[in-house]
Coordinates of C-alpha atoms and ligand atoms in Angstrom, one line a residue:
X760 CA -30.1 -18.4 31.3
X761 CA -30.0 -14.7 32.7
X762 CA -28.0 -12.2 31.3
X763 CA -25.9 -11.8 34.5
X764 CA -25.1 -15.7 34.6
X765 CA -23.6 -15.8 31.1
X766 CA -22.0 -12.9 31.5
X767 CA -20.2 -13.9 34.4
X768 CA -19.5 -17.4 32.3
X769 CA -18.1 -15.7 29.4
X770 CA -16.1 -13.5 31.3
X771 CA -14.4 -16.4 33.8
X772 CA -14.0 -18.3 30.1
X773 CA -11.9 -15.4 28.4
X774 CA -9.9 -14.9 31.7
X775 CA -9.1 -18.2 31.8
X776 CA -7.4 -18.4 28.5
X777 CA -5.8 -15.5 29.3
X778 CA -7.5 -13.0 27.1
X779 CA -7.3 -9.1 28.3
X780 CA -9.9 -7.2 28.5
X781 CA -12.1 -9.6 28.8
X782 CA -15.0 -7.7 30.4
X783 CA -15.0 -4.9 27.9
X784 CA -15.2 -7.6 25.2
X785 CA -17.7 -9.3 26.7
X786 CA -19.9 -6.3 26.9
X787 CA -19.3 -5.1 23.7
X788 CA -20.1 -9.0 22.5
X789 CA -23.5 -8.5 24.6
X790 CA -24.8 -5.5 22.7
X791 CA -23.3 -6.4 19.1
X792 CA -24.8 -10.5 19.2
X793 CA -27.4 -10.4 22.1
X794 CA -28.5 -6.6 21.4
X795 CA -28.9 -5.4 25.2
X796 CA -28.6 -2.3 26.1
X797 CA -26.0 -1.1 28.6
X798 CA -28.6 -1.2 31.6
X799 CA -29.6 -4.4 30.7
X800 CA -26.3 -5.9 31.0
X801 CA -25.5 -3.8 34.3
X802 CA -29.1 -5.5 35.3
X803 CA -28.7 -9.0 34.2
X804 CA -32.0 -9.7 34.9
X805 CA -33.0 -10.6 31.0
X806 CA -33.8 -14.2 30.4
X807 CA -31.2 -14.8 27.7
X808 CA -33.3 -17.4 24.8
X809 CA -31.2 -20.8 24.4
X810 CA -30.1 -20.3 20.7
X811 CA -28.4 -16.5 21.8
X812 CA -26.6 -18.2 24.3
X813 CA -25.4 -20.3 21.9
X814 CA -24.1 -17.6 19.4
X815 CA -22.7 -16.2 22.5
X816 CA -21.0 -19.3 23.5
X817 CA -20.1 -19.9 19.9
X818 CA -18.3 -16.1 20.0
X819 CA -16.3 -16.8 23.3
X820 CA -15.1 -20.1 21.3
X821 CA -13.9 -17.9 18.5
X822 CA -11.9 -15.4 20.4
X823 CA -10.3 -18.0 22.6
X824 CA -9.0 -19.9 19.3
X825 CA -7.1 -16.5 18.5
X826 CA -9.4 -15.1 15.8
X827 CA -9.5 -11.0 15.9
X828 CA -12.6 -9.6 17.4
X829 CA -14.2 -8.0 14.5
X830 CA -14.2 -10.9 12.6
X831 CA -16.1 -12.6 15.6
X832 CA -18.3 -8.8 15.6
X833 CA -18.8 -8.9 12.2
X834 CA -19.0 -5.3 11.4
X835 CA -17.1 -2.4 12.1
X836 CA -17.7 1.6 11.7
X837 CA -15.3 3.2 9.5
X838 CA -15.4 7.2 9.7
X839 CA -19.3 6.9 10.6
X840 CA -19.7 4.2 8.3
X841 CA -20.7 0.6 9.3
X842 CA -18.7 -2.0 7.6
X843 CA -19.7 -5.6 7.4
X844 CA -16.2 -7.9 7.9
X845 CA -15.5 -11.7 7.2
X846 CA -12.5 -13.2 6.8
X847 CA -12.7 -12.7 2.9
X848 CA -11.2 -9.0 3.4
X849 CA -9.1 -7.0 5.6
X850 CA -9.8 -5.5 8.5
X851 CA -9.7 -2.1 7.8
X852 CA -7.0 0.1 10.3
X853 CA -7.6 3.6 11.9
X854 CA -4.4 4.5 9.7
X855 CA -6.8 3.9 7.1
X856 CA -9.3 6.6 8.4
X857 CA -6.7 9.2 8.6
X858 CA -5.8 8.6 5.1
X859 CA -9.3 9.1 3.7
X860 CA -9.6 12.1 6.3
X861 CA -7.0 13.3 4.9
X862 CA -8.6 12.9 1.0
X863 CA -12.1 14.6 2.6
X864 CA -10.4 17.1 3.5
X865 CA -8.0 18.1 0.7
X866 CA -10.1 16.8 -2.3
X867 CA -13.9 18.8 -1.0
X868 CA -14.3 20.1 -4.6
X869 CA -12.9 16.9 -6.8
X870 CA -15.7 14.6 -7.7
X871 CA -14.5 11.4 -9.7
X872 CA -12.5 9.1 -7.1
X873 CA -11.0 5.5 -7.4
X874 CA -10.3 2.9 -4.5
X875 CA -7.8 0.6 -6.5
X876 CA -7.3 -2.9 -3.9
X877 CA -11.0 -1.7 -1.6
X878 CA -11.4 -5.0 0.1
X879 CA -14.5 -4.3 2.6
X880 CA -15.0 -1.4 0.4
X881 CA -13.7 1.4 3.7
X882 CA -12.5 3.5 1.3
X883 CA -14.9 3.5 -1.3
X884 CA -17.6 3.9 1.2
X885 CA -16.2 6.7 3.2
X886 CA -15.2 9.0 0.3
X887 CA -19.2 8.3 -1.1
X888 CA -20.8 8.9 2.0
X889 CA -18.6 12.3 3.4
X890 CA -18.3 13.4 -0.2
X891 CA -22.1 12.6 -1.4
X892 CA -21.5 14.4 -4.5
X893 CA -19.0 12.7 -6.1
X894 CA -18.7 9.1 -7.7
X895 CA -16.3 6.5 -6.8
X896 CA -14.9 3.4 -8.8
X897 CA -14.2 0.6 -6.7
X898 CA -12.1 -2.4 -7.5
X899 CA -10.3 -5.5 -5.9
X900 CA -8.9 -8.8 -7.1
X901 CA -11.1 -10.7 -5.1
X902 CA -14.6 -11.9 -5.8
X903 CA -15.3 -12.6 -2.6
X904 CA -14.4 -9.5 -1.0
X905 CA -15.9 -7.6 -4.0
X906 CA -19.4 -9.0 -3.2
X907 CA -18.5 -8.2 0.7
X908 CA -17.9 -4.2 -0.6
X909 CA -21.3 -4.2 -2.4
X910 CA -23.1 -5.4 0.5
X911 CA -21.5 -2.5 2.4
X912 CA -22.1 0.2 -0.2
X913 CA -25.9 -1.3 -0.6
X914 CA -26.3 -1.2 3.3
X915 CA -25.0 2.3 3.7
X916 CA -27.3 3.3 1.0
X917 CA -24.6 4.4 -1.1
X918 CA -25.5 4.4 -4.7
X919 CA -22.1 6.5 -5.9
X920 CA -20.2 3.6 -5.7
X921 CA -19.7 1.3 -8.8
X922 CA -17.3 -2.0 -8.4
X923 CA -15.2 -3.5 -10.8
X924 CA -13.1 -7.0 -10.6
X925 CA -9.6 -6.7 -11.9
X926 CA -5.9 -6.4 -11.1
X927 CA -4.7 -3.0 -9.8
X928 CA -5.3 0.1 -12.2
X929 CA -6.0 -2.3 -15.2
X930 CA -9.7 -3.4 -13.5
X931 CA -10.7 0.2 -14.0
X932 CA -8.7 0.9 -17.9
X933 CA -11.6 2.3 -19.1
X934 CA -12.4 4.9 -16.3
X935 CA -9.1 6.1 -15.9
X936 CA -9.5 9.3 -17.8
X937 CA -12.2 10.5 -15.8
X938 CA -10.8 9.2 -12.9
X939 CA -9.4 13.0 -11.0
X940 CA -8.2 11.6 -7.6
X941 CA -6.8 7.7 -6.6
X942 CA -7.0 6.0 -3.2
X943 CA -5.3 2.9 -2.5
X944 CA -4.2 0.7 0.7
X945 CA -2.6 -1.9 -1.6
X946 CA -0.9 -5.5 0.3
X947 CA 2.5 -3.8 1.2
X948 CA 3.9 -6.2 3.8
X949 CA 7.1 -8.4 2.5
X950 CA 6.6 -12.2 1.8
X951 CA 9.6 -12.8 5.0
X952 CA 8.1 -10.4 7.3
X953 CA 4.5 -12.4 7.0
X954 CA 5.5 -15.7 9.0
X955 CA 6.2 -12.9 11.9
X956 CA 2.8 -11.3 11.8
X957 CA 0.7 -11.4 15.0
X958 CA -1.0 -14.9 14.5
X959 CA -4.5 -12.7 14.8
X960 CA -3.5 -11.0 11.5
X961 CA -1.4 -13.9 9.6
X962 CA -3.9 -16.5 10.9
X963 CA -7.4 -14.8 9.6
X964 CA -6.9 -12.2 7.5
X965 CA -6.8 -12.9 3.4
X966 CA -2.8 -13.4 2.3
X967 CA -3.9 -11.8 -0.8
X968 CA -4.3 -8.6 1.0
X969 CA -1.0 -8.3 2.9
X970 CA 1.2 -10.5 0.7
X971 CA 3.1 -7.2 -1.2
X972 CA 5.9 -9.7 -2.4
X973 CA 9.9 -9.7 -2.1
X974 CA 10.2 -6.4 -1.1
X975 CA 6.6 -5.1 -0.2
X976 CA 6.4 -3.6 -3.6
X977 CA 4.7 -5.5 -6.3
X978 CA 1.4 -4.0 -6.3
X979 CA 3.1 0.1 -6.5
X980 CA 5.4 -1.4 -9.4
X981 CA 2.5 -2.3 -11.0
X982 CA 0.4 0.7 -10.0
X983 CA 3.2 3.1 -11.1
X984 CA 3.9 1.7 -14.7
X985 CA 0.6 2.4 -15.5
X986 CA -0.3 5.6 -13.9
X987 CA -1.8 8.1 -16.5
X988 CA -0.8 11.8 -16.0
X989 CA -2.2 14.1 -14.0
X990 CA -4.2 12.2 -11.6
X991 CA -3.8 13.1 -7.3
X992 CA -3.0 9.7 -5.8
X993 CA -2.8 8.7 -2.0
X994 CA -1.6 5.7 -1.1
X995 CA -1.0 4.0 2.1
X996 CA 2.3 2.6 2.7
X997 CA 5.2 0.5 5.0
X998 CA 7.7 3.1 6.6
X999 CA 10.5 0.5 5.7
X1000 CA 9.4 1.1 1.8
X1001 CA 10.1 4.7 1.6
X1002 CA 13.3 4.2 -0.2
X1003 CA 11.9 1.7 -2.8
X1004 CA 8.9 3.9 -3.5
X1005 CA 10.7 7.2 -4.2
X1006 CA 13.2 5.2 -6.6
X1007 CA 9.9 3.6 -8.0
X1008 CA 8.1 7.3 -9.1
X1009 CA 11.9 8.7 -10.4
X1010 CA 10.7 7.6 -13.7
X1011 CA 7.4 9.3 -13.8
X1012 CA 7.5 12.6 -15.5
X1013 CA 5.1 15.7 -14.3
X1014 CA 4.3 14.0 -10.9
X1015 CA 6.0 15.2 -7.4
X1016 CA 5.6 13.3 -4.0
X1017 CA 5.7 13.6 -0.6
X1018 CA 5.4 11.2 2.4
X1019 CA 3.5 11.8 5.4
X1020 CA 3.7 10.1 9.0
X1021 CA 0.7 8.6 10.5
X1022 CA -0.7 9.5 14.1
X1023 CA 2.0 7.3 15.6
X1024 CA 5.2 8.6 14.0
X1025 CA 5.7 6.7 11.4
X1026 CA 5.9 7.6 7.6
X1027 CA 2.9 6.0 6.2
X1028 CA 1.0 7.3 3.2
X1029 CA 2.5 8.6 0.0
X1030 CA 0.8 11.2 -2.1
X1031 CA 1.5 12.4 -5.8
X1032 CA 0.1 15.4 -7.7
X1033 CA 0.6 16.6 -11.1
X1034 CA 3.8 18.6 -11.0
X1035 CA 3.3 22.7 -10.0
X1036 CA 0.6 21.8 -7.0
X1037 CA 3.4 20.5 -4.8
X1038 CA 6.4 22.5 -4.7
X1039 CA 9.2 19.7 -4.8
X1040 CA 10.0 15.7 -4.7
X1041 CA 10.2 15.1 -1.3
X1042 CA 11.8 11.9 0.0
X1043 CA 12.3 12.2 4.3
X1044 CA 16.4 11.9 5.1
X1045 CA 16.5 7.8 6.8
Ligands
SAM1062 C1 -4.5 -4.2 2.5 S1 -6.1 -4.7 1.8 C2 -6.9 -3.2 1.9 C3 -8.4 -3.3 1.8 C4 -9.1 -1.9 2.1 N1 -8.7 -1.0 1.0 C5 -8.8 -1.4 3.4 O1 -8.0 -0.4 3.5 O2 -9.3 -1.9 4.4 C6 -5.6 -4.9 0.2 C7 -6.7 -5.4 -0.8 O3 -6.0 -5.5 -2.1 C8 -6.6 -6.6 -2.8 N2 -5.6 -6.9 -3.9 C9 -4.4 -7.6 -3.7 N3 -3.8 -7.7 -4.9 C10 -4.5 -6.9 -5.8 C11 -4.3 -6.6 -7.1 N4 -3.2 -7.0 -7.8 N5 -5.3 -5.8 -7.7 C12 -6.3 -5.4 -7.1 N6 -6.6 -5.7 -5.8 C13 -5.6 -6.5 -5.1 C14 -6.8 -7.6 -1.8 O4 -7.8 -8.6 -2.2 C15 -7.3 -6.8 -0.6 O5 -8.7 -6.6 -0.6

């Protein structure tokens, strides 16, 4: 079939179930599975070979059963680094990015990082490729996205990267001391909030990695009874759990914290530092 006929197939077919977008998706679909370049779609003249057609076909199926378009991809760049996805991890967020922009850009001269909870391995990757002098521990609870991050790390060519399995800080016990700066997007959405999700997110993406609990905060309980002194820690965060997080850190002694609103407003990363680099606790008025 020619290039212009499926397109125009594909595109009537995501149209028809109501997708938006469609010819933008379609497109990107076209270079990503079928790898043709922008004047060979606006040509359409390419004979498209029978068993691409059917991966296309087989991608239009996918995205008109609901399933989120990187998924269907399969890869997405994360700050300049390409990220294989599946639905064994999360897709990683641009709130995401401009946490670890943040961490480049405040933590230049550190050199030991963690990515406690790394799912496709985003952060790991990212801190290892803009910060190629350091080293970074990565560790998740899952196997499966585990050997998803490793793939990603070995395709990026990033050999700074060293993942462990394990439950939140107690995968990496042994590292900890070392350890100068922690990164972490843990599962922060509450257990009653989930059956609301947009279907694309509750439908595909793991439970494990948006499941926080009761309240959204099982995994920063967890984290925080087990924080060692002295460590710089940014962590991504739910604006509703502002409240519950600065009652969580109270206890710990030589730390201060402040939140910090993403691009959109909203207060969505929390950072800690060892007590004298920060001048005060800061919790924002509700
Ligand atoms: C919100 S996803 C974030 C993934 C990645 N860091 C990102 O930003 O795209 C949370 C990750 O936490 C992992 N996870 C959930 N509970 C965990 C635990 N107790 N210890 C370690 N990892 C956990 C999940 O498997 C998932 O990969």
């Amino acid at each position: 079939m020619k290039a212009k006929e499926l397109l125009k197939n594909c595109i009537e077919r995501l149209d028809r179930a109501g997708i938006d977008c469609s010819r933008s998706v379609v497109r990107l679909l076209f270079k990503e599975l079928l790898y043709l370049s922008d004047s060979e779609i606006i040509l359409g003249t390419v004979e498209v070979p029978h068993r691409l057609c059917l991966s296309m076909n087989g991608a239009i199926e996918r995205l008109i059963e609901g399933e989120p378009l990187d998924y269907v991809v399969g890869r997405r760049n994360f700050l300049g680094v390409w990220l294989k996805l599946n639905n064994s991890v999360l897709i990683p967020r641009p709130e995401t990015e401009e946490l670890v922009q943040m961490v480049i850009d405040r933590e230049r001269d550190s050199t030991v990082f963690a990515d406690v909870a790394t799912g496709s391995g985003a952060i790991a990757c990212a801190l290892a490729s803009h910060l190629s002098h350091s080293r970074v521990f990565a560790s998740d609870l899952s196997l499966a996205a585990l050997e998803v991050a490793m793939e990603n790390a070995a395709k990026n060519g990033l050999s700074n990267i060293r993942f462990y399995h394990g439950d939140n800080l107690a995968a990496l016990e042994d590292f900890l001391e070392e350890i100068e700066v922690i990164v972490s997007n843990p599962p922060y959405i509450k257990t009653s909030m989930l059956k609301s999700l947009d279907r694309k997110v509750a439908g595909y993406e793991p439970l494990l990695a948006l499941d926080g609990g009761s309240d959204g905060l099982d995994f920063y309980r967890e984290f925080f009874k087990h924080l060692p002194e002295g460590k710089r820690v940014y962590l991504e965060i739910a604006e509703y759990s502002v409240k519950g997080l600065s009652e969580l850190v109270a206890p710990l002694k030589n730390y201060e914290y402040s939140f910090e609103k993403d691009f959109y407003g909203s207060y969505r990363f929390m950072f800690l530092h060892p007590e004298g680099r920060e001048s005060r606790r800061r919790t924002p008025r509700e």
